[in-house]
mmCIF file of C-alpha atoms in Angstrom:
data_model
loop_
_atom_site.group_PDB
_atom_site.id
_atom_site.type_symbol
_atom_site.label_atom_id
_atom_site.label_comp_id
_atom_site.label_asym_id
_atom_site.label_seq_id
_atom_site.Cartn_x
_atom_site.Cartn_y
_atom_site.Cartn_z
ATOM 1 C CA UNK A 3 69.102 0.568 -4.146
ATOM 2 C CA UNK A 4 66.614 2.521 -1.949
ATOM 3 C CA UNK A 5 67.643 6.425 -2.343
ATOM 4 C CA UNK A 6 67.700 8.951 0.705
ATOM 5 C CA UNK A 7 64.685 9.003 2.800
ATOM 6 C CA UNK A 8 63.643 11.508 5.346
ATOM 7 C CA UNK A 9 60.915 11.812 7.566
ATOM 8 C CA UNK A 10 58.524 14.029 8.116
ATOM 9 C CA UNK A 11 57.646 15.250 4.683
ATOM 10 C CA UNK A 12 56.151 17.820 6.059
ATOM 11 C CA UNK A 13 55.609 19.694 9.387
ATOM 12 C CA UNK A 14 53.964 22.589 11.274
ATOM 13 C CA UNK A 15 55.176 23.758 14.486
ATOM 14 C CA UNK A 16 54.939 27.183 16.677
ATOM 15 C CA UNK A 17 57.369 29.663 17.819
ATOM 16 C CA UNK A 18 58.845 28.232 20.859
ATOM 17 C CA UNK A 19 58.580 24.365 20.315
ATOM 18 C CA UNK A 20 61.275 22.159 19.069
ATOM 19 C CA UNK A 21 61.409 19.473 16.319
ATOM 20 C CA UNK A 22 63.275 16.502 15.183
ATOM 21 C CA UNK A 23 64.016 15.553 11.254
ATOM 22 C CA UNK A 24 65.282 12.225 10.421
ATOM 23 C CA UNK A 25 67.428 11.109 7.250
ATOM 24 C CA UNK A 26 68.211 7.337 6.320
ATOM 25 C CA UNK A 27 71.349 7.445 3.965
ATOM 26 C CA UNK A 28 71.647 5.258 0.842
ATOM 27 C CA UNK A 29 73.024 1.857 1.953
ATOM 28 C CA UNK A 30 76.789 1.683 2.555
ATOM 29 C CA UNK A 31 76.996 5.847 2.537
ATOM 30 C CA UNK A 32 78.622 6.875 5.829
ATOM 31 C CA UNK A 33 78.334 10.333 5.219
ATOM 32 C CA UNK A 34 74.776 12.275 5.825
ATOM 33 C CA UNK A 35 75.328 16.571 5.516
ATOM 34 C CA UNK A 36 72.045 18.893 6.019
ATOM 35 C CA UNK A 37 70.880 22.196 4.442
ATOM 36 C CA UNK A 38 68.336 24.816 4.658
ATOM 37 C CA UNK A 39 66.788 26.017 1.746
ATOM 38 C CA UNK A 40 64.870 29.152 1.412
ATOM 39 C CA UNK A 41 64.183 31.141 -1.693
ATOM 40 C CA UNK A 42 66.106 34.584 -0.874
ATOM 41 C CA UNK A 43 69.323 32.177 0.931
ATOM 42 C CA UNK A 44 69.199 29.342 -1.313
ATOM 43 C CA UNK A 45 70.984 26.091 -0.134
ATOM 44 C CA UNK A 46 72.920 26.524 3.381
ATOM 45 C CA UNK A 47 75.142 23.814 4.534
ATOM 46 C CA UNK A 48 74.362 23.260 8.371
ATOM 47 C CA UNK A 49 76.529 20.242 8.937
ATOM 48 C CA UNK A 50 78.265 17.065 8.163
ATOM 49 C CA UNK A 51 78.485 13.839 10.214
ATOM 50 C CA UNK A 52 80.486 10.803 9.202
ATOM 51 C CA UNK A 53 80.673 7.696 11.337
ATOM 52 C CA UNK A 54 78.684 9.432 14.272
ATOM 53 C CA UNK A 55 80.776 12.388 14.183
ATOM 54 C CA UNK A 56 80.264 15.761 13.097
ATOM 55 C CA UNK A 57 82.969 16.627 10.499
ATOM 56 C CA UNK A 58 81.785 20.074 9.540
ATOM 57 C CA UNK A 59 79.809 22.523 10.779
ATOM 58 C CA UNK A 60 78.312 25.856 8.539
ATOM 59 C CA UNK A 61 77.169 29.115 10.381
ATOM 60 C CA UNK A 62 74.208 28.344 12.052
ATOM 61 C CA UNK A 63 73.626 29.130 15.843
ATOM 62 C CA UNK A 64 73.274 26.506 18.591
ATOM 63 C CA UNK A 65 69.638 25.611 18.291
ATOM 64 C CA UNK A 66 70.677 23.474 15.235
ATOM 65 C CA UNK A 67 72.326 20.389 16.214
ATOM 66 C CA UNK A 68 72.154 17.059 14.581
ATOM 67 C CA UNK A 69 73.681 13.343 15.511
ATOM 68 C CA UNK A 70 74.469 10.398 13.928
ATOM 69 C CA UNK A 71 74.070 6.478 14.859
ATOM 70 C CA UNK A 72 75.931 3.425 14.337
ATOM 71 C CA UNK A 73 73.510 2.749 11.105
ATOM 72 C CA UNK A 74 74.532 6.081 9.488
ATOM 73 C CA UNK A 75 70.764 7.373 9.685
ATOM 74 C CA UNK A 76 70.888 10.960 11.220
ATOM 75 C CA UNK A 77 68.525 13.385 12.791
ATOM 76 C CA UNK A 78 68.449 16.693 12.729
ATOM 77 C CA UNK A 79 67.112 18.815 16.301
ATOM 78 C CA UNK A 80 65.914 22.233 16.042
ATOM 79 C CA UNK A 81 65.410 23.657 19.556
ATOM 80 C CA UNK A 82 63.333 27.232 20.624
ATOM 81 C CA UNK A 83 62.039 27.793 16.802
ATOM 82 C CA UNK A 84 61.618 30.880 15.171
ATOM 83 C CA UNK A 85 59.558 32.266 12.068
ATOM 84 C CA UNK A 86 62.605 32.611 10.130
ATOM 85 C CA UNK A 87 63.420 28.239 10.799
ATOM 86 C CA UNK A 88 60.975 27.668 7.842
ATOM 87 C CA UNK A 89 62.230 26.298 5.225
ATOM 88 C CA UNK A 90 62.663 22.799 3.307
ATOM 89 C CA UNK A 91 65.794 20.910 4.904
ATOM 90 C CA UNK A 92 67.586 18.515 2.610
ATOM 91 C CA UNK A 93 70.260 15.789 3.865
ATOM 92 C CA UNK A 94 72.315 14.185 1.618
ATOM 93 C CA UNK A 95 74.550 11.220 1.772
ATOM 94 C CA UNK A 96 77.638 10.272 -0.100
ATOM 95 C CA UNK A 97 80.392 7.633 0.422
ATOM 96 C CA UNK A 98 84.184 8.277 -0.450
ATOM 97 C CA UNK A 99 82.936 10.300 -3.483
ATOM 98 C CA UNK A 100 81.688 13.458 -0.882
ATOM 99 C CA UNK A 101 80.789 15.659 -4.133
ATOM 100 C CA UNK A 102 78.541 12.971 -4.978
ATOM 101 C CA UNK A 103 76.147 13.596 -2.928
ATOM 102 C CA UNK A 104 72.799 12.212 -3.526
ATOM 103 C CA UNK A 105 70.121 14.188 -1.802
ATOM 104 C CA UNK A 106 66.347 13.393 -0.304
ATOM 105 C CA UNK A 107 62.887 14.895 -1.016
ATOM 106 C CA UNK A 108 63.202 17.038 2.273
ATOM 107 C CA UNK A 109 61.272 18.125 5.130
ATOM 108 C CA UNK A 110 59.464 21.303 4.854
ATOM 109 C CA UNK A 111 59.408 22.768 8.026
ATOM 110 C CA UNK A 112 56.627 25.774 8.792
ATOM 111 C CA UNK A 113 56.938 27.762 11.742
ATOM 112 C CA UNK A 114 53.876 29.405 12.679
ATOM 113 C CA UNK B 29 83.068 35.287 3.635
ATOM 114 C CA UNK B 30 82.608 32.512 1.056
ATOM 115 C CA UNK B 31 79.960 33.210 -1.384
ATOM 116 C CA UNK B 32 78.694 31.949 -4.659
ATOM 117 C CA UNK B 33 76.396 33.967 -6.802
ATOM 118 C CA UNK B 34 74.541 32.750 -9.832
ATOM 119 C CA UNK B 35 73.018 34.645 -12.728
ATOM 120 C CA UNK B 36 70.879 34.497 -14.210
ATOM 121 C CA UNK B 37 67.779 34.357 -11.958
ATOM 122 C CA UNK B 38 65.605 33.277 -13.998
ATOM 123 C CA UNK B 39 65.465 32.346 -17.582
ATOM 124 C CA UNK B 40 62.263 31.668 -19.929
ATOM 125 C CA UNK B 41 63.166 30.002 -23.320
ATOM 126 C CA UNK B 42 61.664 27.982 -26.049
ATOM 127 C CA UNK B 43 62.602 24.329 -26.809
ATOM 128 C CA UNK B 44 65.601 24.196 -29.128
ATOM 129 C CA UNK B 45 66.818 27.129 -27.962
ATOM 130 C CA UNK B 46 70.722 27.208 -26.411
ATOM 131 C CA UNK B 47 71.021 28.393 -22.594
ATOM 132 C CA UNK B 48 73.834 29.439 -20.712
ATOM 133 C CA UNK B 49 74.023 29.808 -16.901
ATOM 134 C CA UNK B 50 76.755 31.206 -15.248
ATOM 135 C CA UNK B 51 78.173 30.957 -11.614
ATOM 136 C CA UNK B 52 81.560 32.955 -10.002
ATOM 137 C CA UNK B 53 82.352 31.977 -6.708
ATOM 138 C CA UNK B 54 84.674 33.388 -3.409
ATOM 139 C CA UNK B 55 85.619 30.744 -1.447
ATOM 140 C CA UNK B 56 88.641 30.152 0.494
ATOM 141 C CA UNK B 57 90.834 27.069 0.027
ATOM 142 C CA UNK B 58 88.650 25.977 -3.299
ATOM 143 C CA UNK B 59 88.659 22.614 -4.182
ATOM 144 C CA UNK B 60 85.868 22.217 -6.569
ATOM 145 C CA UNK B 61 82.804 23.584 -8.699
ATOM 146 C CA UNK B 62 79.434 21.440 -8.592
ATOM 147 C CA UNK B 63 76.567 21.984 -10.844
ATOM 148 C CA UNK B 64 73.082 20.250 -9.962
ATOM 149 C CA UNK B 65 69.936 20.309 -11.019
ATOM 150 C CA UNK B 66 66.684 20.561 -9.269
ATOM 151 C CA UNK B 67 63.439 20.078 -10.620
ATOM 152 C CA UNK B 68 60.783 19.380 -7.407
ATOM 153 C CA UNK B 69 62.750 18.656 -4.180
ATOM 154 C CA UNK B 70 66.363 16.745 -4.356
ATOM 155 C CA UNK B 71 68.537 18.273 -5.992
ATOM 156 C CA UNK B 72 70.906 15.709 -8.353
ATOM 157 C CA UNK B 73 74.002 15.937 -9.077
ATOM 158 C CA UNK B 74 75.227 17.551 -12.916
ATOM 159 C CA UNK B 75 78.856 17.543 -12.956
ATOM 160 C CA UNK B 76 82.079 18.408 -11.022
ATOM 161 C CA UNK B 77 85.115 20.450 -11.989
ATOM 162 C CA UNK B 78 88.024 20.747 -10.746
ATOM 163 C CA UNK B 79 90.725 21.753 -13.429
ATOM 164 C CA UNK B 80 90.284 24.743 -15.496
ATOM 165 C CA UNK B 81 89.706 25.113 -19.196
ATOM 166 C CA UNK B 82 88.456 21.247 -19.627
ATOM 167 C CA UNK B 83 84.597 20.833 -20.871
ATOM 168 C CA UNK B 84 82.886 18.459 -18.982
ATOM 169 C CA UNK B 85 79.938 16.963 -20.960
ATOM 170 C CA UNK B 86 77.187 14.852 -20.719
ATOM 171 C CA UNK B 87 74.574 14.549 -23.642
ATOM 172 C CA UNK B 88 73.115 18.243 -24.547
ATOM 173 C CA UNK B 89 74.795 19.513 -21.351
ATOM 174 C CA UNK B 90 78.276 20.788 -20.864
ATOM 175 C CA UNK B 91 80.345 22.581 -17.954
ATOM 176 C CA UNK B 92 83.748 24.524 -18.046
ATOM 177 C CA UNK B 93 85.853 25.939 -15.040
ATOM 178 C CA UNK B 94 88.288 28.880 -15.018
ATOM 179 C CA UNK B 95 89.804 29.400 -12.055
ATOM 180 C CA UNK B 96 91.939 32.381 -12.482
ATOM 181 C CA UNK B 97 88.258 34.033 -12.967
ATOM 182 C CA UNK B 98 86.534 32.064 -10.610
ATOM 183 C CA UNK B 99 83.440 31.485 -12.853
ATOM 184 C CA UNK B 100 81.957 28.304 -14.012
ATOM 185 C CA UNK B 101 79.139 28.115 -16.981
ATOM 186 C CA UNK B 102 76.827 25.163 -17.644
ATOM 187 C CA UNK B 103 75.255 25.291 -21.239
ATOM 188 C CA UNK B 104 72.224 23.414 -22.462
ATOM 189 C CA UNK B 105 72.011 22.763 -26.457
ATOM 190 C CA UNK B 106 68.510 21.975 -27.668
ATOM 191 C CA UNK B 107 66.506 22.453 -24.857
ATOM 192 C CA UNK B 108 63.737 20.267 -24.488
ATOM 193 C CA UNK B 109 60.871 21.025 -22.063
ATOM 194 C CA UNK B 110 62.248 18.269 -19.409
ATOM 195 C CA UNK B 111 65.741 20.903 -18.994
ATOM 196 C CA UNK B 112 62.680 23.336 -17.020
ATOM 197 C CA UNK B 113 64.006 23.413 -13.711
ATOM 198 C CA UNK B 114 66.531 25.451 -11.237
ATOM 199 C CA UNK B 115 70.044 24.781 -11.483
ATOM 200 C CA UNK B 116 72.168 24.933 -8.529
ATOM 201 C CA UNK B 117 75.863 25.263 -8.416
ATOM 202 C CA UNK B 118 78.301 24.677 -5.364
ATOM 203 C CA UNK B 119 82.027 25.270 -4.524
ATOM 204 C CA UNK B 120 83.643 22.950 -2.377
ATOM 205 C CA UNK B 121 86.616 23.688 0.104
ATOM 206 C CA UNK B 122 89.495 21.307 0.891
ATOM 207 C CA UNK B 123 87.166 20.677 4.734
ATOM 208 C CA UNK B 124 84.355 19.437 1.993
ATOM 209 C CA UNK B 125 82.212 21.679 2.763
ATOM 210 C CA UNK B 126 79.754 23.231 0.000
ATOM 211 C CA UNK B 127 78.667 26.912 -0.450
ATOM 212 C CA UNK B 128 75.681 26.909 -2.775
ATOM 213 C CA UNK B 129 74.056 29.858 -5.184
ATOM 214 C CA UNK B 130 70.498 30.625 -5.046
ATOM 215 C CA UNK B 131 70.104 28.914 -8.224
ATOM 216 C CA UNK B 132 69.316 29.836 -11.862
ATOM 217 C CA UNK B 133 65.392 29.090 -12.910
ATOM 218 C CA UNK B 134 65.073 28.054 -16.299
ATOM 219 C CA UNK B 135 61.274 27.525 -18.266
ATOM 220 C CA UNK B 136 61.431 25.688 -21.303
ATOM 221 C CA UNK B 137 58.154 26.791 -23.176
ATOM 222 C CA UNK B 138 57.265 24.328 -25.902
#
């Protein structure tokens, strides 16, 4: 079974613009939840989707918003970004088992 | 607020040597303690607890919860240079959400 897959691997953007990450879950895993990662905040859960709607939500402000499609991938938007957005984003997907979750390599997102 | 905290930072050992890392969480409506570890990017997943006092094990690795103290520790018997990596734990609330530490760095030095 192909694992978790995201795309970009890697990115560089300026103050200002916006950006779009992409996850592709595990086959049959209807659940896909992002993070941020940074060394001093270590893992911070932004939010959950299952079947194309967003279960849970952590404590991050408007610009970060995400969806879900009938295929379970799910992208991740990041709108008017700031120096403090960079960071390597993880999404994870899981099935029935949610503390299973099996995670992907990332996107490592610099904001210049 | 919900927190997690981890300790030690880091940790710098030599193989064979016995290592444990500790985690106490806060978080409201608990439902579980996750450990995982993370060597380059994805993190994968160690173990989950969710009863106190009973050891969770799986080869040189073990896990215990208490949750009257709201701690967890993972220990690692005979380290072997493949253990080097940081080790993340979570607690997870009833809405499934997860609350992460910063993560304990441990260097096993042949």
């Amino acid at each position: 079974k192909a694992g978790v897959t995201q795309t970009p691997r890697y990115l560089i953007k300026t103050r200002g613009q916006q950006v779009t990450l992409s996850c592709s879950p595990i086959s049959g895993h209807r659940s896909v939840s992002w993070y941020q990662q940074t060394p001093g905040q270590g893992l911070q859960f932004l939010f959950e989707y299952f079947s194309e709607t967003q279960r849970n939500k952590g404590n991050f402000p408007g610009r970060f918003s995400g969806r879900q499609f009938s295929n379970s991938r799910s992208e991740m938007n990041v709108s008017t970004l700031e120096l403090g957005d960079s960071a390597l984003y993880l999404c994870a997907s899981s099935t029935d088992r949610p503390w299973e979750q099996y995670f992907g390599p990332g996107t490592r997102l610099t904001v210049t | 607020e919900d927190k997690v905290v981890q300790s030690p930072l880091s940790l710098v050992v030599h193989e064979g040597d016995t290592v444990t890392l500790n985690c106490s969480y806060e978080v409201t409506n608990f439902r579980s303690l996750l450990w995982y570890k993370q060597e380059k990017k994805a993190p994968t997943f160690l173990f989950m607890l969710t009863s106190s006092g009973i050891e969770k094990k799986s080869g040189r690795l073990s896990s215990i919860l208490d949750k009257k103290e709201l701690f967890s520790i993972l220990n690692i018997t005979a380290t072997q240079t493949g253990d080097s990596a940081v080790y993340l734990c979570a607690a997870q609330n009833t809405g499934n959400q997860f609350y992460f530490g910063t993560g304990t760095s441990l260097t096993v030095i042949p």
